[in-house]
Coordinates of C-alpha atoms in Angstrom, one line a residue:
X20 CA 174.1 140.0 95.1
X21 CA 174.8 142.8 92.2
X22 CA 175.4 142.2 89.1
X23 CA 179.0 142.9 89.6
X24 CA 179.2 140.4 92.1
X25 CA 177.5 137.4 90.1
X26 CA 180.3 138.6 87.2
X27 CA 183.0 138.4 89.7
X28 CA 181.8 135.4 91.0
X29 CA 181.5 133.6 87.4
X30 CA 185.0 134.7 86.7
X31 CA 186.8 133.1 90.0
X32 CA 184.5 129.9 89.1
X33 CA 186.5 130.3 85.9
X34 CA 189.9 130.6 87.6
X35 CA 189.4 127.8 90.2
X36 CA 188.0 125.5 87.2
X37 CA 191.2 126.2 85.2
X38 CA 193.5 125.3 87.8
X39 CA 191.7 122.4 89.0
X40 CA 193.3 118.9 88.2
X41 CA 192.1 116.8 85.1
X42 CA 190.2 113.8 86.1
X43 CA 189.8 110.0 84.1
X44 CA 187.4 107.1 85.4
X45 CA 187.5 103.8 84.1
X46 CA 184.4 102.7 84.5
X47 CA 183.0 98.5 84.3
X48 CA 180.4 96.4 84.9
X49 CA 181.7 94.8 87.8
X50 CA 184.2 93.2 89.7
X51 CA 187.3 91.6 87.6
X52 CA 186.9 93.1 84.1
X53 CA 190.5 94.8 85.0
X54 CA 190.1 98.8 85.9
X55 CA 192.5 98.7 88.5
X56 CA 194.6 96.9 86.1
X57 CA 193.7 99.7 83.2
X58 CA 195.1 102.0 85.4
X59 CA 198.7 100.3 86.8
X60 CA 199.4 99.8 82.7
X61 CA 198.6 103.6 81.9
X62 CA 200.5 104.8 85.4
X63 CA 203.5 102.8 83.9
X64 CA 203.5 104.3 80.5
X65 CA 203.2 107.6 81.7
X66 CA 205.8 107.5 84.4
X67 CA 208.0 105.9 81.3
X68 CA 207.1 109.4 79.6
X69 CA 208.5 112.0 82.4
X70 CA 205.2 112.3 84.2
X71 CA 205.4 112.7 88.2
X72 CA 202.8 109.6 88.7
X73 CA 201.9 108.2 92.1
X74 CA 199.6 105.9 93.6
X75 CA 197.4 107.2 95.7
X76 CA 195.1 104.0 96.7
X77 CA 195.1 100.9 94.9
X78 CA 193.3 97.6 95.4
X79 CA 194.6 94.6 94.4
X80 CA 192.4 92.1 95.9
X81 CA 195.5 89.9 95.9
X82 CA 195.4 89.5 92.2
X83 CA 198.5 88.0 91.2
X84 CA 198.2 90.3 87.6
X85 CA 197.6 93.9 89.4
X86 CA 200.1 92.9 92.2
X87 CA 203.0 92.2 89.8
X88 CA 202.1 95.8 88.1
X89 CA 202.3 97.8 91.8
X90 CA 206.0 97.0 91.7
X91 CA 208.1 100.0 90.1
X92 CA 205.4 102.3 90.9
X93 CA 206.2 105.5 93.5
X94 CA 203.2 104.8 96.5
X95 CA 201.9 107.5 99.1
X96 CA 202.0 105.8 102.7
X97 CA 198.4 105.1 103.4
X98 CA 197.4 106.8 107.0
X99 CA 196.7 104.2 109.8
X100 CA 193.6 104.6 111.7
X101 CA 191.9 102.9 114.6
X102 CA 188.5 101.7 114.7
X103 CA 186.8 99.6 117.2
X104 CA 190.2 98.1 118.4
X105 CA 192.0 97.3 115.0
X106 CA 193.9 99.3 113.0
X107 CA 192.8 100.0 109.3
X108 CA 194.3 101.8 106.1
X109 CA 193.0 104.6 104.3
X110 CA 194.6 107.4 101.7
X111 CA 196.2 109.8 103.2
X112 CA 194.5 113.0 100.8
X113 CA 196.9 115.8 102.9
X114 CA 200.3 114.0 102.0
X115 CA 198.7 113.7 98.6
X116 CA 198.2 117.3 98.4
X117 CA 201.5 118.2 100.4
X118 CA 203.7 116.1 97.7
X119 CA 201.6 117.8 95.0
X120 CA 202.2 114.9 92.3
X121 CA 201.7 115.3 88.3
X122 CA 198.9 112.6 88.8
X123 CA 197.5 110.2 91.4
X124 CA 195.8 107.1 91.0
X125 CA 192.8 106.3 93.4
X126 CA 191.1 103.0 92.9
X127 CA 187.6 102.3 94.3
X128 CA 185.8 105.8 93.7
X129 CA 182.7 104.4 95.7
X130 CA 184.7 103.8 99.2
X131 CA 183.3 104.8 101.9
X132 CA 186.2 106.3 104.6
X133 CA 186.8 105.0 108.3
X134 CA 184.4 107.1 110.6
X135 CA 186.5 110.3 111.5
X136 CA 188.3 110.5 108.4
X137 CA 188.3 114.2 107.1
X138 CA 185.3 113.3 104.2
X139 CA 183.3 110.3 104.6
X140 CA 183.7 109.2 100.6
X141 CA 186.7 108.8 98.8
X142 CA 185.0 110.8 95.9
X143 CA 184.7 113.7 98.1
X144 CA 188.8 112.8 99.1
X145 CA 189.2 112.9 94.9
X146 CA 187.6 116.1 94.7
X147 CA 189.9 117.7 96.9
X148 CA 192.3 116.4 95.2
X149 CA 191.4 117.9 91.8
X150 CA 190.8 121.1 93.4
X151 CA 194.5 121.0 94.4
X152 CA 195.7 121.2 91.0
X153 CA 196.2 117.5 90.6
X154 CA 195.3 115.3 87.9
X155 CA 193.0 111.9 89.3
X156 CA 193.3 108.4 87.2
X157 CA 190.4 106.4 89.1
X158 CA 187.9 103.5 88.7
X159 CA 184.2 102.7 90.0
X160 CA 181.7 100.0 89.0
X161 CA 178.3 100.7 87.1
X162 CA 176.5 99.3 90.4
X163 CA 177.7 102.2 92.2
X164 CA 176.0 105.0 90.4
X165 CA 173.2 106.5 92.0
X166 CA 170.6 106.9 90.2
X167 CA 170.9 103.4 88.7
X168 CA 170.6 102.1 92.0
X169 CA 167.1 101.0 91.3
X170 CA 167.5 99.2 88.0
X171 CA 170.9 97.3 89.7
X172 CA 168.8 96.0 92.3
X173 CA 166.1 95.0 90.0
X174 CA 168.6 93.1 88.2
X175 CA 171.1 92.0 90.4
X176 CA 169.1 91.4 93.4
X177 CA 171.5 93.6 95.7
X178 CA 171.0 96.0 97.8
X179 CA 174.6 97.9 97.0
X180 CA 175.1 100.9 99.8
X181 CA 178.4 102.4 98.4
X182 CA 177.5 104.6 95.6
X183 CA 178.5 107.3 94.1
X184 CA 176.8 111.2 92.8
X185 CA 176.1 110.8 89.1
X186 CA 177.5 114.6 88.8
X187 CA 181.0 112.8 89.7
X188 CA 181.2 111.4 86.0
X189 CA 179.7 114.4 84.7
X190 CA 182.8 116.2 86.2
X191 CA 185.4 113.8 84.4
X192 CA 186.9 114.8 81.9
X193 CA 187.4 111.3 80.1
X194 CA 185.1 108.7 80.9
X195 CA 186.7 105.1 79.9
X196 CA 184.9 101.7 79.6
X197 CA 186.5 98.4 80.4
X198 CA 184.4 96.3 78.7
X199 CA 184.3 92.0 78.6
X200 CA 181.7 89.9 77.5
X201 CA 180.0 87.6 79.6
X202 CA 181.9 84.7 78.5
X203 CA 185.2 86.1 79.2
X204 CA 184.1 87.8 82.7
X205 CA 182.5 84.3 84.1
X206 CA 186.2 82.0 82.4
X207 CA 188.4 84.9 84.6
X208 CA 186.2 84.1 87.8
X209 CA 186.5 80.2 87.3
X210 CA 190.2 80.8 86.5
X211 CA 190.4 82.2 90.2
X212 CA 191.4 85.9 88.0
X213 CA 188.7 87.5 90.6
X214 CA 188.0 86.1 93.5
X215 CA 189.9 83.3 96.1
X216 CA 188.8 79.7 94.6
X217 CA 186.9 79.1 98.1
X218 CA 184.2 82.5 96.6
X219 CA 184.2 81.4 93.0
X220 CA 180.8 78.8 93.1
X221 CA 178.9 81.6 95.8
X222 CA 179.9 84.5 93.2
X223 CA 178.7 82.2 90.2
X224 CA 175.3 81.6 91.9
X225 CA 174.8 84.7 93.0
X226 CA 176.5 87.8 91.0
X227 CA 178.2 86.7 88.2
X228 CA 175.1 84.9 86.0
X229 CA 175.2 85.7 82.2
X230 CA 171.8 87.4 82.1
X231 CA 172.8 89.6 85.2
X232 CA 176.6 90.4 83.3
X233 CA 174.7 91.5 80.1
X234 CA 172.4 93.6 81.3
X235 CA 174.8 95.1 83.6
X236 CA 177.1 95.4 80.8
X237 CA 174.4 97.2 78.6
X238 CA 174.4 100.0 81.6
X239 CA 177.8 100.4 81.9
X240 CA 177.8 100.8 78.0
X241 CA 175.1 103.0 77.7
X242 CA 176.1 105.2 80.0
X243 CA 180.0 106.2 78.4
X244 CA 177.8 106.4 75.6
X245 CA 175.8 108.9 77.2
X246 CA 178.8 111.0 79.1
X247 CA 180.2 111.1 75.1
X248 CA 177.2 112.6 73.9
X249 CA 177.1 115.5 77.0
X250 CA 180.3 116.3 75.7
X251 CA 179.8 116.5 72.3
X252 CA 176.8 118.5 73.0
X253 CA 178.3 121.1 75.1
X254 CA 181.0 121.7 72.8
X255 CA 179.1 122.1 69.6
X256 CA 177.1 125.3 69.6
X257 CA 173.1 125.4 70.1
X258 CA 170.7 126.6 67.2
X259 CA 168.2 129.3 68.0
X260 CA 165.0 126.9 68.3
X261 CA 167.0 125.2 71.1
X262 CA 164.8 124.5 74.2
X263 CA 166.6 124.9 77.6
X264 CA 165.1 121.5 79.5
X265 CA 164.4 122.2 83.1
X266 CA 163.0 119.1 85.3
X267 CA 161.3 119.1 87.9
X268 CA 160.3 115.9 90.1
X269 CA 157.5 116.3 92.4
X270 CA 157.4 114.2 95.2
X271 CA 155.6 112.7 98.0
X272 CA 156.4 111.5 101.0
X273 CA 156.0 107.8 100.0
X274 CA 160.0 107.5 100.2
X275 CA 159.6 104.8 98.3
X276 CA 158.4 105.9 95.4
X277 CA 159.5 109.7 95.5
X278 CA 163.3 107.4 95.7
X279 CA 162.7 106.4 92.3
X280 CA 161.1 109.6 90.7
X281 CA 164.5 111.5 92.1
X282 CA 166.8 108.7 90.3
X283 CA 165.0 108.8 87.5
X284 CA 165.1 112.5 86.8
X285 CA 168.5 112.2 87.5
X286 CA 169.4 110.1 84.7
X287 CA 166.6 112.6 83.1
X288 CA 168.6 116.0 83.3
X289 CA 172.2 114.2 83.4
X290 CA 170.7 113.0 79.4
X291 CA 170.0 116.8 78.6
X292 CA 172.8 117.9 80.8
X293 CA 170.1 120.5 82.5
X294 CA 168.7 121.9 86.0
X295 CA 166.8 120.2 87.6
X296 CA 164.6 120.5 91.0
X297 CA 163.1 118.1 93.6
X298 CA 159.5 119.4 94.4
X299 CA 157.8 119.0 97.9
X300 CA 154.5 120.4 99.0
X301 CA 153.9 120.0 102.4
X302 CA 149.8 120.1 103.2
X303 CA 148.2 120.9 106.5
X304 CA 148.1 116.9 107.2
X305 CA 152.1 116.8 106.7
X306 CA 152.9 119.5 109.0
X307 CA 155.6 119.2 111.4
X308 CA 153.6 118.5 114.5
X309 CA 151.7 116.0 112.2
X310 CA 153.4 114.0 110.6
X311 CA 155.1 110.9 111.2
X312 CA 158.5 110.8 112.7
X313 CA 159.6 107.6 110.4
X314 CA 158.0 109.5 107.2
X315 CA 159.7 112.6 108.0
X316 CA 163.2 110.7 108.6
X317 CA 162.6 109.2 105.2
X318 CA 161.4 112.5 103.1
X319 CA 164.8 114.0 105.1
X320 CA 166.9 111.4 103.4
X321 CA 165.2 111.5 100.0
X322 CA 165.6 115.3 99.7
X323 CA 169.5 115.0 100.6
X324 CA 169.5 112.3 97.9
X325 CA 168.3 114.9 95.5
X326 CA 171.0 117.6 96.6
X327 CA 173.6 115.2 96.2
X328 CA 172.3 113.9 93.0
X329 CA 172.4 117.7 91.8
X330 CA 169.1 119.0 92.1
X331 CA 167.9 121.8 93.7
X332 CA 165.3 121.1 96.6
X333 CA 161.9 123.7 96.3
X334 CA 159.4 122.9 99.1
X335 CA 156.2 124.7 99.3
X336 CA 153.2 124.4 101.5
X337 CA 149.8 124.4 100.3
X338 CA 146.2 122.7 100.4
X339 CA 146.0 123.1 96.9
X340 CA 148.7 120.7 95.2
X341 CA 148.2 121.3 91.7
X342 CA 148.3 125.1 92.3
X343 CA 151.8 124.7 94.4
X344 CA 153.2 122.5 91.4
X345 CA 151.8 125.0 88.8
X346 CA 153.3 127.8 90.9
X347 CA 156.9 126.7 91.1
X348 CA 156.9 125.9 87.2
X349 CA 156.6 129.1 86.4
X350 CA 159.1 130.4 89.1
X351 CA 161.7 128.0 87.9
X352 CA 160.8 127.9 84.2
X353 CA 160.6 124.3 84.2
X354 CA 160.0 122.5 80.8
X355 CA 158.8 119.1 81.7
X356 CA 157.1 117.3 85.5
X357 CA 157.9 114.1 86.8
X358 CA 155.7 112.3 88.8
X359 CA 155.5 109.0 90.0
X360 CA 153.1 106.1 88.7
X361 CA 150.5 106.2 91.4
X362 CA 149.4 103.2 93.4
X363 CA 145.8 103.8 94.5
X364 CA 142.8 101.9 95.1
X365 CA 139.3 102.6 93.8
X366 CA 138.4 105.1 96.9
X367 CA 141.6 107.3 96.3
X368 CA 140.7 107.2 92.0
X369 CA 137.7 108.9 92.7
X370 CA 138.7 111.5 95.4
X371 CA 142.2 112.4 93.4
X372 CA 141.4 111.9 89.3
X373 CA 140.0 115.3 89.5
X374 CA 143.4 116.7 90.6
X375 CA 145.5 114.8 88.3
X376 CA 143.2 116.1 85.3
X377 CA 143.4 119.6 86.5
X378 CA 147.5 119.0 86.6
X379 CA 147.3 117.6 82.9
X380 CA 144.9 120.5 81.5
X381 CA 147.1 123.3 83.1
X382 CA 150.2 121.5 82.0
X383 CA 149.1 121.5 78.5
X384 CA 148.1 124.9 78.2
X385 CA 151.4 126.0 79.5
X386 CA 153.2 123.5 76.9
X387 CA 155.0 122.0 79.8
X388 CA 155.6 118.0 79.6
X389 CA 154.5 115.3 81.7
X390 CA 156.3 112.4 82.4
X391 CA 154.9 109.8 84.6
X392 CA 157.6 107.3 85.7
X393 CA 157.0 103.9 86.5

């Protein structure tokens, strides 16, 4: 591409970003703290104000509150799809973008669509959405943010599948917090505010502990804190001994831990706002015709979590490790390597500590950082 291409193609991103839809998330730390709620009362007042509002998909888990504040509101016809002999619901994006609304409210961000639906996530519907020119009002739960998938389960104990790209807030314009504390969250469950009074003793042993709400609150906190602080930061201009953060995870193909490493650089280069890469060498013992068909399904997984997580994949083949790593820092210019904690015995120490001390001496001399992540 020529240099008059790259312009040209700057300039349209320009255009298409200009025209593209504004787009609010209330975000909480779980079920019942009142998002969907959050957004009937501000669809209200701005309908009251002139604006062309419309709910796109709303979910009132037969709340008595939320289903009392559906009522006056204009609705889009959800489409009616069948699956495995019954018919379901989902939002119907193409009358959405036909009817061309002011605004559209879509509740539950981390859905994931009815097999054959036209995108397979609803944030992928809301997207489309924005890129039609209209403005999204929509809600998600701090469990369903990707790369925090590993600390939810760690607290929570669940293993939660619908989640959500972290670059999906990062594209909001407005990031909102519904905040409760514990107290309040746990007297709205017991007052039946949540669930159906048959759920309410299974979601007090289970989910909805004080310990679990608090630290779960703390993420959800921490991380409108964060998306305020990326904004501030990109709006205030940079001094000249401003360094230019580039990560770069290196990965094996223990899924289990290269998993983690790719979260946590996530949360990483969404902090700094920067590029970031997934790094896999493949050695002569992980060739194709080598390797295992259950470790390559995994590694094929882990670097799609990457890409939708925002990073771009580099893989490289080698013998030499170290050298591949050292290699791609320099072509990508990256400022700091993250590497998983490594779980070895005392045979694997001796045969590998002379690799990882080459990796720390050429690091150092190229002032690149190391992190190692637990």
């Amino acid at each position: 591409m020529t240099p008059n291409d790259q312009n040209a193609e700057r300039f349209l991103t320009l255009i298409r970003e200009s025209r593209r839809g504004k787009f609010k998330v209330y975000i909480g730390m779980s079920a019942g703290v009142g998002k969907s709620y959050r957004m009937l009362q501000e669809a209200h007042s701005l309908l009251r104000n002139g604006v062309d509002v419309k709910i796109g998909f709303i979910e009132t888990h037969k709340r008595a509150e939320t289903e009392a504040l559906v009522e006056g509101l204009p609705i889009v016809p959800r489409r009616k799809l069948f699956y495995k002999g019954r018919e379901l619901e989902e939002m119907d994006v193409q009358t959405i973008i036909n009817n061309h609304p002011e605004l559209v409210i879509v509740d539950e961000l981390a859905h994931t669509n009815i097999p054959g639906s036209k995108n397979e996530k609803r944030w992928q519907d809301v997207i489309e959405i924005l890129d039609a020119g209209i403005n999204v009002i929509s809600a998600v739960n701090i469990q369903h943010i990707e790369s925090l998938y590993d600390e939810v389960h760690d607290i929570t104990g669940i293993e939660v599948t619908e989640r959500v790209p972290d670059r999906i807030l990062q594209f909001a314009d407005e990031v909102v917090n519904i905040d409760l504390t514990a107290d309040e969250l746990i007297s709205r469950l017991k007052e039946g505010k949540i669930y159906a009074p048959a759920k309410v003793q299974t979601a007090l042993a289970n989910f909805f502990q004080a310990d679990k709400i608090l630290q779960l609150r703390e993420l959800a906190l921490k991380e409108v804190a964060g998306q305020v602080e990326r904004k501030v930061d990109l709006t205030m201009p940079l001094s000249g001994n401003f360094r230019h953060e580039r990560f770069m995870a290196s990965i094996s193909s223990n899924h289990e831990i290269a998993r983690r490493v790719i979260r946590k650089t996530a949360r990483l280069a969404s902090y700094y706002n920067s590029r970031w890469y997934v790094l896999y060498v493949q050695t002569p013992a992980e060739s194709p015709d080598r390797i295992r068909l259950d470790v390559q399904r995994h590694l094929i997984n882990n670097l799609k979590l990457a890409t939708e997580l925002g990073a771009e994949v580099v893989q490289a083949k080698g013998r030499n490790i170290v050298d591949c790593i050292m290699k791609e820092v320099e072509n990508h210019k990256v400022t700091t390597v993250c590497i998983g904690k490594p779980h070895l015995n005392l045979v694997q120490i001796i045969l590998r500590t002379n690799a990882f001390n080459r990796l720390l001496n050429k690091l150092s001399d190229s002032d690149v950082d190391l992190v190692i992540l637990s």
